[in-house]
């Protein structure tokens, strides 16, 4: 009997609370009041938080999908006893869970951002929090160590007599340096030359990365007698598509005799950030083949003309000497 009475009392209390809320709702509609003077003055409020340590870590363009964890801190705020009474009444009758909508409304032009959960259901209580995340990717043309941002619009609808809330939050992040250099061989990467010639290979370097880049060039060790030199470095401007040309020069052995030799040469190219030499990218390589074939006089060729002239003069002198000597004998 006692249990039945308690159940009836509970139902009466719940019915009274619902009736009270209905009366308050009708009263607030009939009597217009300003936003700050509502008699119940209860509203949702929330904040969106993230780790500053995480956002300060540079995001690698193109190669990384970056996750930023977000914490939504939800509160119900009231300014007076009426508002507290409204919230207490809702808590007593088990009001539904507040829904917070998260939407990316703006971001850096070279950034794509996706919310893990665009809708978050929180518990209906005075204060609580929920977890979510946002995933971002950035293009290779994101300026290295520039300022990136994602603007998130968050809002919650009215919960009956409890006013909703909306706000914008801007999450900052930093793009990392991404060295991307494209090497093009303007001519073939192999040449046939004579032992006294020089093979020259132009190498066009194009900046496809996101910062001013210095490219260091060096050649591998060569067999004895061969000489190869390459442009020490080129500097590529920051804008995508900036180009510079380096040159590889190869001179074969030119010792006296016939030559039939072939060599493979590797040029190593290492990109580094021009303003920060500690930012070093992965090296890349280009291979070249030079074939030296033909006779070499070891430099004597330039004197052949003079040798011929001297030989002709000596021959003429010899002929004159023989003729004079013959006449002397006849006499």
mmCIF file of C-alpha atoms in Angstrom:
data_model
loop_
_atom_site.group_PDB
_atom_site.id
_atom_site.type_symbol
_atom_site.label_atom_id
_atom_site.label_comp_id
_atom_site.label_asym_id
_atom_site.label_seq_id
_atom_site.Cartn_x
_atom_site.Cartn_y
_atom_site.Cartn_z
ATOM 1 C CA UNK A 1 0.000 0.000 0.000
ATOM 2 C CA UNK A 2 2.841 2.340 0.887
ATOM 3 C CA UNK A 3 4.591 1.624 -2.447
ATOM 4 C CA UNK A 4 1.415 2.452 -4.377
ATOM 5 C CA UNK A 5 1.063 5.771 -2.522
ATOM 6 C CA UNK A 6 4.682 6.698 -3.265
ATOM 7 C CA UNK A 7 4.166 5.905 -6.951
ATOM 8 C CA UNK A 8 1.067 8.082 -7.059
ATOM 9 C CA UNK A 9 2.910 10.918 -5.310
ATOM 10 C CA UNK A 10 5.748 10.720 -7.820
ATOM 11 C CA UNK A 11 3.328 10.893 -10.730
ATOM 12 C CA UNK A 12 1.633 13.926 -9.173
ATOM 13 C CA UNK A 13 4.992 15.674 -8.745
ATOM 14 C CA UNK A 14 6.052 14.903 -12.322
ATOM 15 C CA UNK A 15 2.694 16.097 -13.670
ATOM 16 C CA UNK A 16 2.989 19.298 -11.660
ATOM 17 C CA UNK A 17 6.480 19.966 -13.049
ATOM 18 C CA UNK A 18 5.338 19.432 -16.617
ATOM 19 C CA UNK A 19 2.346 21.739 -16.027
ATOM 20 C CA UNK A 20 4.697 24.335 -14.554
ATOM 21 C CA UNK A 21 6.930 24.221 -17.626
ATOM 22 C CA UNK A 22 3.932 24.558 -19.953
ATOM 23 C CA UNK A 23 2.658 27.586 -18.032
ATOM 24 C CA UNK A 24 6.107 29.197 -18.109
ATOM 25 C CA UNK A 25 6.355 28.584 -21.867
ATOM 26 C CA UNK A 26 2.946 30.182 -22.524
ATOM 27 C CA UNK A 27 3.793 33.070 -20.230
ATOM 28 C CA UNK A 28 7.085 33.752 -22.012
ATOM 29 C CA UNK A 29 5.292 33.833 -25.374
ATOM 30 C CA UNK A 30 2.436 36.100 -24.239
ATOM 31 C CA UNK A 31 4.699 38.587 -22.465
ATOM 32 C CA UNK A 32 7.541 39.618 -24.801
ATOM 33 C CA UNK A 33 10.786 40.268 -23.004
ATOM 34 C CA UNK A 34 14.298 41.026 -24.151
ATOM 35 C CA UNK A 35 16.916 38.279 -24.476
ATOM 36 C CA UNK A 36 18.680 39.319 -21.289
ATOM 37 C CA UNK A 37 15.469 39.772 -19.268
ATOM 38 C CA UNK A 38 13.844 36.371 -19.783
ATOM 39 C CA UNK A 39 12.416 35.277 -16.495
ATOM 40 C CA UNK A 40 13.942 31.817 -16.707
ATOM 41 C CA UNK A 41 17.329 32.980 -18.084
ATOM 42 C CA UNK A 42 18.752 29.492 -18.672
ATOM 43 C CA UNK A 43 20.998 28.789 -21.615
ATOM 44 C CA UNK A 44 23.462 26.285 -23.009
ATOM 45 C CA UNK A 45 27.149 27.135 -23.157
ATOM 46 C CA UNK A 46 30.147 25.198 -24.409
ATOM 47 C CA UNK A 47 33.799 25.603 -25.269
ATOM 48 C CA UNK A 48 35.970 23.777 -27.811
ATOM 49 C CA UNK A 49 39.486 22.929 -26.647
ATOM 50 C CA UNK A 50 42.568 21.289 -28.177
ATOM 51 C CA UNK A 51 46.200 20.682 -27.272
ATOM 52 C CA UNK A 52 48.477 23.624 -28.082
ATOM 53 C CA UNK A 53 51.410 21.208 -28.089
ATOM 54 C CA UNK A 54 49.801 19.215 -30.905
ATOM 55 C CA UNK A 55 48.878 22.244 -33.008
ATOM 56 C CA UNK A 56 52.437 23.576 -32.743
ATOM 57 C CA UNK A 57 53.882 20.440 -34.356
ATOM 58 C CA UNK A 58 54.323 21.145 -38.098
ATOM 59 C CA UNK A 59 52.056 19.174 -40.426
ATOM 60 C CA UNK A 60 53.840 17.493 -43.353
ATOM 61 C CA UNK A 61 52.213 18.425 -46.689
ATOM 62 C CA UNK A 62 50.748 15.648 -48.830
ATOM 63 C CA UNK A 63 52.236 12.743 -46.840
ATOM 64 C CA UNK A 64 50.392 13.136 -43.532
ATOM 65 C CA UNK A 65 46.784 12.941 -42.367
ATOM 66 C CA UNK A 66 46.917 14.944 -39.162
ATOM 67 C CA UNK A 67 44.478 14.266 -36.322
ATOM 68 C CA UNK A 68 43.705 16.965 -33.778
ATOM 69 C CA UNK A 69 41.763 15.759 -30.744
ATOM 70 C CA UNK A 70 38.989 18.099 -29.608
ATOM 71 C CA UNK A 71 37.210 18.361 -26.269
ATOM 72 C CA UNK A 72 33.730 19.871 -26.070
ATOM 73 C CA UNK A 73 32.997 21.230 -22.590
ATOM 74 C CA UNK A 74 29.255 21.725 -22.129
ATOM 75 C CA UNK A 75 27.488 23.683 -19.387
ATOM 76 C CA UNK A 76 24.014 24.951 -18.576
ATOM 77 C CA UNK A 77 24.207 28.458 -17.200
ATOM 78 C CA UNK A 78 21.527 30.376 -15.353
ATOM 79 C CA UNK A 79 21.428 33.859 -13.959
ATOM 80 C CA UNK A 80 18.703 33.598 -11.317
ATOM 81 C CA UNK A 81 16.519 31.231 -9.356
ATOM 82 C CA UNK A 82 13.868 30.884 -12.065
ATOM 83 C CA UNK A 83 16.454 29.566 -14.515
ATOM 84 C CA UNK A 84 17.773 27.106 -11.976
ATOM 85 C CA UNK A 85 14.264 25.935 -11.313
ATOM 86 C CA UNK A 86 13.702 25.286 -15.014
ATOM 87 C CA UNK A 87 16.875 23.213 -15.233
ATOM 88 C CA UNK A 88 16.028 21.294 -12.052
ATOM 89 C CA UNK A 89 12.585 20.572 -13.472
ATOM 90 C CA UNK A 90 14.069 19.228 -16.709
ATOM 91 C CA UNK A 91 16.554 17.120 -14.761
ATOM 92 C CA UNK A 92 13.701 15.648 -12.725
ATOM 93 C CA UNK A 93 11.646 14.609 -15.756
ATOM 94 C CA UNK A 94 14.676 13.364 -17.735
ATOM 95 C CA UNK A 95 15.082 15.869 -20.548
ATOM 96 C CA UNK A 96 16.718 14.499 -23.749
ATOM 97 C CA UNK A 97 20.430 14.856 -24.504
ATOM 98 C CA UNK A 98 21.629 18.194 -25.932
ATOM 99 C CA UNK A 99 23.038 17.919 -29.477
ATOM 100 C CA UNK A 100 26.047 20.012 -30.473
ATOM 101 C CA UNK A 101 26.675 20.429 -34.203
ATOM 102 C CA UNK A 102 30.240 21.038 -35.438
ATOM 103 C CA UNK A 103 30.882 22.344 -38.939
ATOM 104 C CA UNK A 104 34.047 23.499 -40.747
ATOM 105 C CA UNK A 105 33.091 26.843 -42.299
ATOM 106 C CA UNK A 106 36.505 28.087 -43.436
ATOM 107 C CA UNK A 107 40.142 27.006 -43.704
ATOM 108 C CA UNK A 108 43.412 27.867 -45.415
ATOM 109 C CA UNK A 109 43.003 27.442 -49.205
ATOM 110 C CA UNK A 110 45.573 24.623 -49.338
ATOM 111 C CA UNK A 111 43.976 22.658 -46.484
ATOM 112 C CA UNK A 112 41.189 20.043 -46.369
ATOM 113 C CA UNK A 113 39.502 19.345 -43.028
ATOM 114 C CA UNK A 114 36.913 16.740 -41.983
ATOM 115 C CA UNK A 115 35.182 16.383 -38.614
ATOM 116 C CA UNK A 116 35.265 12.922 -37.065
ATOM 117 C CA UNK A 117 31.799 13.409 -35.536
ATOM 118 C CA UNK A 118 29.869 16.441 -36.796
ATOM 119 C CA UNK A 119 27.101 15.814 -34.236
ATOM 120 C CA UNK A 120 27.861 15.224 -30.559
ATOM 121 C CA UNK A 121 25.262 14.101 -28.034
ATOM 122 C CA UNK A 122 26.092 15.165 -24.474
ATOM 123 C CA UNK A 123 24.403 14.201 -21.242
ATOM 124 C CA UNK A 124 21.763 16.590 -19.945
ATOM 125 C CA UNK A 125 23.424 17.827 -16.786
ATOM 126 C CA UNK A 126 24.810 21.021 -15.372
ATOM 127 C CA UNK A 127 28.243 20.366 -16.892
ATOM 128 C CA UNK A 128 29.841 17.589 -18.915
ATOM 129 C CA UNK A 129 32.316 17.063 -21.733
ATOM 130 C CA UNK A 130 32.642 14.953 -24.887
ATOM 131 C CA UNK A 131 35.505 13.972 -27.174
ATOM 132 C CA UNK A 132 35.822 14.230 -30.937
ATOM 133 C CA UNK A 133 38.535 15.006 -33.497
ATOM 134 C CA UNK A 134 39.240 16.764 -36.759
ATOM 135 C CA UNK A 135 41.420 15.353 -39.558
ATOM 136 C CA UNK A 136 43.357 17.619 -41.908
ATOM 137 C CA UNK A 137 45.522 17.202 -44.990
ATOM 138 C CA UNK A 138 47.472 19.966 -46.689
ATOM 139 C CA UNK A 139 48.782 20.332 -50.226
ATOM 140 C CA UNK A 140 52.447 20.556 -51.174
ATOM 141 C CA UNK A 141 52.071 24.276 -51.950
ATOM 142 C CA UNK A 142 51.270 25.128 -48.317
ATOM 143 C CA UNK A 143 53.914 27.726 -47.322
ATOM 144 C CA UNK A 144 56.517 26.164 -45.038
ATOM 145 C CA UNK A 145 56.081 27.386 -41.459
ATOM 146 C CA UNK A 146 53.305 29.717 -42.564
ATOM 147 C CA UNK A 147 50.075 30.263 -40.634
ATOM 148 C CA UNK A 148 47.312 27.762 -41.270
ATOM 149 C CA UNK A 149 43.838 27.839 -39.749
ATOM 150 C CA UNK A 150 40.544 25.968 -39.555
ATOM 151 C CA UNK A 151 37.389 27.807 -38.476
ATOM 152 C CA UNK A 152 34.757 25.622 -36.811
ATOM 153 C CA UNK A 153 31.176 26.741 -36.237
ATOM 154 C CA UNK A 154 29.560 25.022 -33.244
ATOM 155 C CA UNK A 155 25.937 25.394 -32.199
ATOM 156 C CA UNK A 156 23.281 23.789 -30.015
ATOM 157 C CA UNK A 157 19.530 24.285 -30.514
ATOM 158 C CA UNK A 158 17.100 25.424 -27.850
ATOM 159 C CA UNK A 159 16.145 22.794 -25.287
ATOM 160 C CA UNK A 160 12.599 23.863 -24.557
ATOM 161 C CA UNK A 161 12.965 26.818 -22.201
ATOM 162 C CA UNK A 162 16.743 26.491 -22.178
ATOM 163 C CA UNK A 163 18.246 28.763 -24.779
ATOM 164 C CA UNK A 164 20.660 27.360 -27.367
ATOM 165 C CA UNK A 165 24.182 28.590 -28.040
ATOM 166 C CA UNK A 166 26.548 29.045 -30.985
ATOM 167 C CA UNK A 167 30.125 30.179 -31.405
ATOM 168 C CA UNK A 168 33.049 30.043 -33.841
ATOM 169 C CA UNK A 169 36.424 28.563 -32.939
ATOM 170 C CA UNK A 170 39.661 28.947 -34.926
ATOM 171 C CA UNK A 171 42.197 26.134 -34.694
ATOM 172 C CA UNK A 172 45.720 27.201 -35.790
ATOM 173 C CA UNK A 173 48.381 24.905 -37.244
ATOM 174 C CA UNK A 174 51.713 25.120 -39.072
ATOM 175 C CA UNK A 175 52.739 23.438 -42.361
ATOM 176 C CA UNK A 176 56.125 21.714 -42.333
ATOM 177 C CA UNK A 177 58.831 22.114 -44.976
ATOM 178 C CA UNK A 178 58.315 19.665 -47.837
ATOM 179 C CA UNK A 179 61.256 19.569 -50.275
ATOM 180 C CA UNK A 180 60.080 18.371 -53.686
ATOM 181 C CA UNK A 181 62.467 18.966 -56.589
ATOM 182 C CA UNK A 182 61.992 17.618 -60.091
ATOM 183 C CA UNK A 183 65.122 16.997 -62.188
ATOM 184 C CA UNK A 184 64.906 16.951 -65.988
ATOM 185 C CA UNK A 185 67.732 16.078 -68.370
ATOM 186 C CA UNK A 186 67.437 18.542 -71.234
ATOM 187 C CA UNK A 187 69.462 16.259 -73.528
ATOM 188 C CA UNK A 188 70.169 12.541 -73.532
ATOM 189 C CA UNK A 189 71.966 11.192 -70.490
ATOM 190 C CA UNK A 190 74.632 9.478 -72.622
ATOM 191 C CA UNK A 191 77.215 10.824 -75.067
ATOM 192 C CA UNK A 192 79.993 9.535 -77.331
ATOM 193 C CA UNK A 193 83.029 11.784 -77.587
ATOM 194 C CA UNK A 194 86.649 11.626 -78.699
ATOM 195 C CA UNK A 195 89.397 11.522 -76.055
ATOM 196 C CA UNK A 196 90.113 15.210 -76.593
ATOM 197 C CA UNK A 197 86.496 16.398 -76.277
ATOM 198 C CA UNK A 198 84.316 17.373 -73.325
ATOM 199 C CA UNK A 199 80.795 16.076 -72.582
ATOM 200 C CA UNK A 200 78.402 18.631 -71.054
ATOM 201 C CA UNK A 201 75.013 17.664 -69.605
ATOM 202 C CA UNK A 202 72.499 20.368 -68.557
ATOM 203 C CA UNK A 203 70.258 19.399 -65.607
ATOM 204 C CA UNK A 204 67.079 21.445 -65.144
ATOM 205 C CA UNK A 205 65.833 21.571 -61.550
ATOM 206 C CA UNK A 206 62.269 22.662 -60.754
ATOM 207 C CA UNK A 207 60.892 23.518 -57.317
ATOM 208 C CA UNK A 208 57.670 21.611 -56.610
ATOM 209 C CA UNK A 209 57.882 22.123 -52.837
ATOM 210 C CA UNK A 210 56.713 24.847 -50.490
ATOM 211 C CA UNK A 211 59.774 26.974 -49.681
ATOM 212 C CA UNK A 212 62.887 28.543 -51.149
ATOM 213 C CA UNK A 213 65.198 25.569 -51.677
ATOM 214 C CA UNK A 214 68.924 25.151 -52.122
ATOM 215 C CA UNK A 215 69.964 22.034 -54.048
ATOM 216 C CA UNK A 216 73.508 20.745 -53.450
ATOM 217 C CA UNK A 217 75.085 18.712 -56.269
ATOM 218 C CA UNK A 218 78.045 16.336 -56.179
ATOM 219 C CA UNK A 219 79.457 13.525 -58.347
ATOM 220 C CA UNK A 220 80.645 10.076 -57.355
ATOM 221 C CA UNK A 221 84.282 9.018 -57.473
ATOM 222 C CA UNK A 222 85.640 8.398 -60.967
ATOM 223 C CA UNK A 223 88.319 6.079 -62.382
ATOM 224 C CA UNK A 224 91.813 7.493 -62.713
ATOM 225 C CA UNK A 225 92.242 9.833 -65.633
ATOM 226 C CA UNK A 226 88.599 10.905 -65.824
ATOM 227 C CA UNK A 227 87.506 14.358 -64.653
ATOM 228 C CA UNK A 228 83.952 15.441 -63.844
ATOM 229 C CA UNK A 229 82.725 18.726 -62.423
ATOM 230 C CA UNK A 230 79.191 19.795 -61.583
ATOM 231 C CA UNK A 231 77.581 23.050 -60.468
ATOM 232 C CA UNK A 232 78.028 23.223 -56.692
ATOM 233 C CA UNK A 233 74.448 24.312 -55.980
ATOM 234 C CA UNK A 234 71.423 26.126 -57.325
ATOM 235 C CA UNK A 235 68.785 28.081 -55.404
ATOM 236 C CA UNK A 236 65.152 27.690 -56.402
ATOM 237 C CA UNK A 237 62.687 30.458 -55.585
ATOM 238 C CA UNK A 238 59.733 29.698 -53.301
ATOM 239 C CA UNK A 239 56.990 29.799 -55.909
ATOM 240 C CA UNK A 240 56.040 26.458 -57.403
ATOM 241 C CA UNK A 241 57.577 25.934 -60.839
ATOM 242 C CA UNK A 242 60.727 27.972 -60.183
ATOM 243 C CA UNK A 243 63.550 26.569 -62.351
ATOM 244 C CA UNK A 244 67.340 26.705 -62.485
ATOM 245 C CA UNK A 245 69.867 24.787 -64.592
ATOM 246 C CA UNK A 246 72.995 23.018 -63.344
ATOM 247 C CA UNK A 247 75.718 21.601 -65.591
ATOM 248 C CA UNK A 248 77.784 18.413 -65.465
ATOM 249 C CA UNK A 249 81.063 18.480 -67.409
ATOM 250 C CA UNK A 250 83.029 15.277 -68.120
ATOM 251 C CA UNK A 251 86.531 15.051 -69.627
ATOM 252 C CA UNK A 252 87.941 11.600 -70.541
ATOM 253 C CA UNK A 253 91.596 10.496 -70.362
ATOM 254 C CA UNK A 254 93.637 11.830 -73.283
ATOM 255 C CA UNK A 255 96.836 9.806 -73.085
ATOM 256 C CA UNK A 256 98.714 9.070 -76.306
ATOM 257 C CA UNK A 257 97.165 6.204 -78.239
ATOM 258 C CA UNK A 258 93.785 4.748 -79.157
ATOM 259 C CA UNK A 259 90.958 4.911 -76.588
ATOM 260 C CA UNK A 260 87.785 2.851 -76.226
ATOM 261 C CA UNK A 261 86.426 3.534 -72.731
ATOM 262 C CA UNK A 262 83.016 3.936 -71.112
ATOM 263 C CA UNK A 263 82.092 5.316 -67.720
ATOM 264 C CA UNK A 264 78.907 5.713 -65.656
ATOM 265 C CA UNK A 265 78.602 8.870 -63.556
ATOM 266 C CA UNK A 266 76.101 9.486 -60.747
ATOM 267 C CA UNK A 267 75.138 12.982 -59.642
ATOM 268 C CA UNK A 268 73.733 13.231 -56.130
ATOM 269 C CA UNK A 269 71.319 16.112 -55.462
ATOM 270 C CA UNK A 270 70.255 17.073 -51.929
ATOM 271 C CA UNK A 271 67.526 19.685 -51.297
ATOM 272 C CA UNK A 272 67.699 21.832 -48.167
ATOM 273 C CA UNK A 273 65.622 24.774 -46.999
ATOM 274 C CA UNK A 274 67.499 27.917 -48.039
ATOM 275 C CA UNK A 275 66.633 29.794 -44.834
ATOM 276 C CA UNK A 276 67.228 26.831 -42.513
ATOM 277 C CA UNK A 277 70.089 24.452 -43.445
ATOM 278 C CA UNK A 278 68.956 22.001 -40.759
ATOM 279 C CA UNK A 279 65.855 21.204 -42.830
ATOM 280 C CA UNK A 280 67.315 18.609 -45.199
ATOM 281 C CA UNK A 281 65.304 16.544 -47.665
ATOM 282 C CA UNK A 282 66.034 13.098 -49.059
ATOM 283 C CA UNK A 283 68.737 13.055 -51.758
ATOM 284 C CA UNK A 284 67.891 11.986 -55.297
ATOM 285 C CA UNK A 285 70.142 10.908 -58.155
ATOM 286 C CA UNK A 286 70.713 11.169 -61.903
ATOM 287 C CA UNK A 287 72.914 8.798 -63.920
ATOM 288 C CA UNK A 288 74.976 9.595 -67.012
ATOM 289 C CA UNK A 289 77.077 7.501 -69.419
ATOM 290 C CA UNK A 290 80.061 8.822 -71.384
ATOM 291 C CA UNK A 291 81.890 6.805 -74.049
ATOM 292 C CA UNK A 292 85.345 7.920 -75.189
ATOM 293 C CA UNK A 293 86.503 6.441 -78.481
ATOM 294 C CA UNK A 294 89.272 7.458 -80.887
ATOM 295 C CA UNK A 295 92.986 8.254 -81.174
ATOM 296 C CA UNK A 296 94.674 10.742 -78.898
ATOM 297 C CA UNK A 297 98.050 12.310 -79.503
ATOM 298 C CA UNK A 298 98.176 13.486 -75.917
ATOM 299 C CA UNK A 299 98.209 17.100 -77.059
ATOM 300 C CA UNK A 300 100.628 16.682 -79.923
ATOM 301 C CA UNK A 301 97.903 17.455 -82.472
ATOM 302 C CA UNK A 302 98.258 21.201 -81.996
ATOM 303 C CA UNK A 303 101.914 21.018 -83.095
ATOM 304 C CA UNK A 304 101.406 18.840 -86.192
ATOM 305 C CA UNK A 305 101.182 21.847 -88.528
ATOM 306 C CA UNK A 306 104.448 23.255 -87.260
ATOM 307 C CA UNK A 307 106.094 19.849 -87.452
ATOM 308 C CA UNK A 308 104.996 19.509 -91.071
ATOM 309 C CA UNK A 309 106.350 22.978 -91.914
ATOM 310 C CA UNK A 310 109.639 22.180 -90.230
ATOM 311 C CA UNK A 311 109.769 18.847 -92.056
ATOM 312 C CA UNK A 312 109.147 20.515 -95.415
ATOM 313 C CA UNK A 313 111.848 23.091 -94.710
ATOM 314 C CA UNK A 314 114.310 20.371 -93.723
ATOM 315 C CA UNK A 315 113.429 18.408 -96.859
ATOM 316 C CA UNK A 316 114.029 21.459 -99.036
ATOM 317 C CA UNK A 317 117.339 22.116 -97.310
ATOM 318 C CA UNK A 318 118.314 18.489 -97.820
ATOM 319 C CA UNK A 319 117.453 18.615 -101.527
ATOM 320 C CA UNK A 320 119.403 21.839 -101.972
ATOM 321 C CA UNK A 321 122.353 20.359 -100.125
ATOM 322 C CA UNK A 322 122.356 17.260 -102.314
ATOM 323 C CA UNK A 323 122.174 19.329 -105.509
ATOM 324 C CA UNK A 324 125.013 21.609 -104.427
ATOM 325 C CA UNK A 325 127.081 18.652 -103.329
ATOM 326 C CA UNK A 326 126.483 16.925 -106.698
ATOM 327 C CA UNK A 327 127.661 19.990 -108.645
ATOM 328 C CA UNK A 328 130.774 20.186 -106.544
ATOM 329 C CA UNK A 329 131.575 16.568 -107.301
ATOM 330 C CA UNK A 330 131.111 17.108 -111.052
ATOM 331 C CA UNK A 331 133.507 20.013 -111.017
#
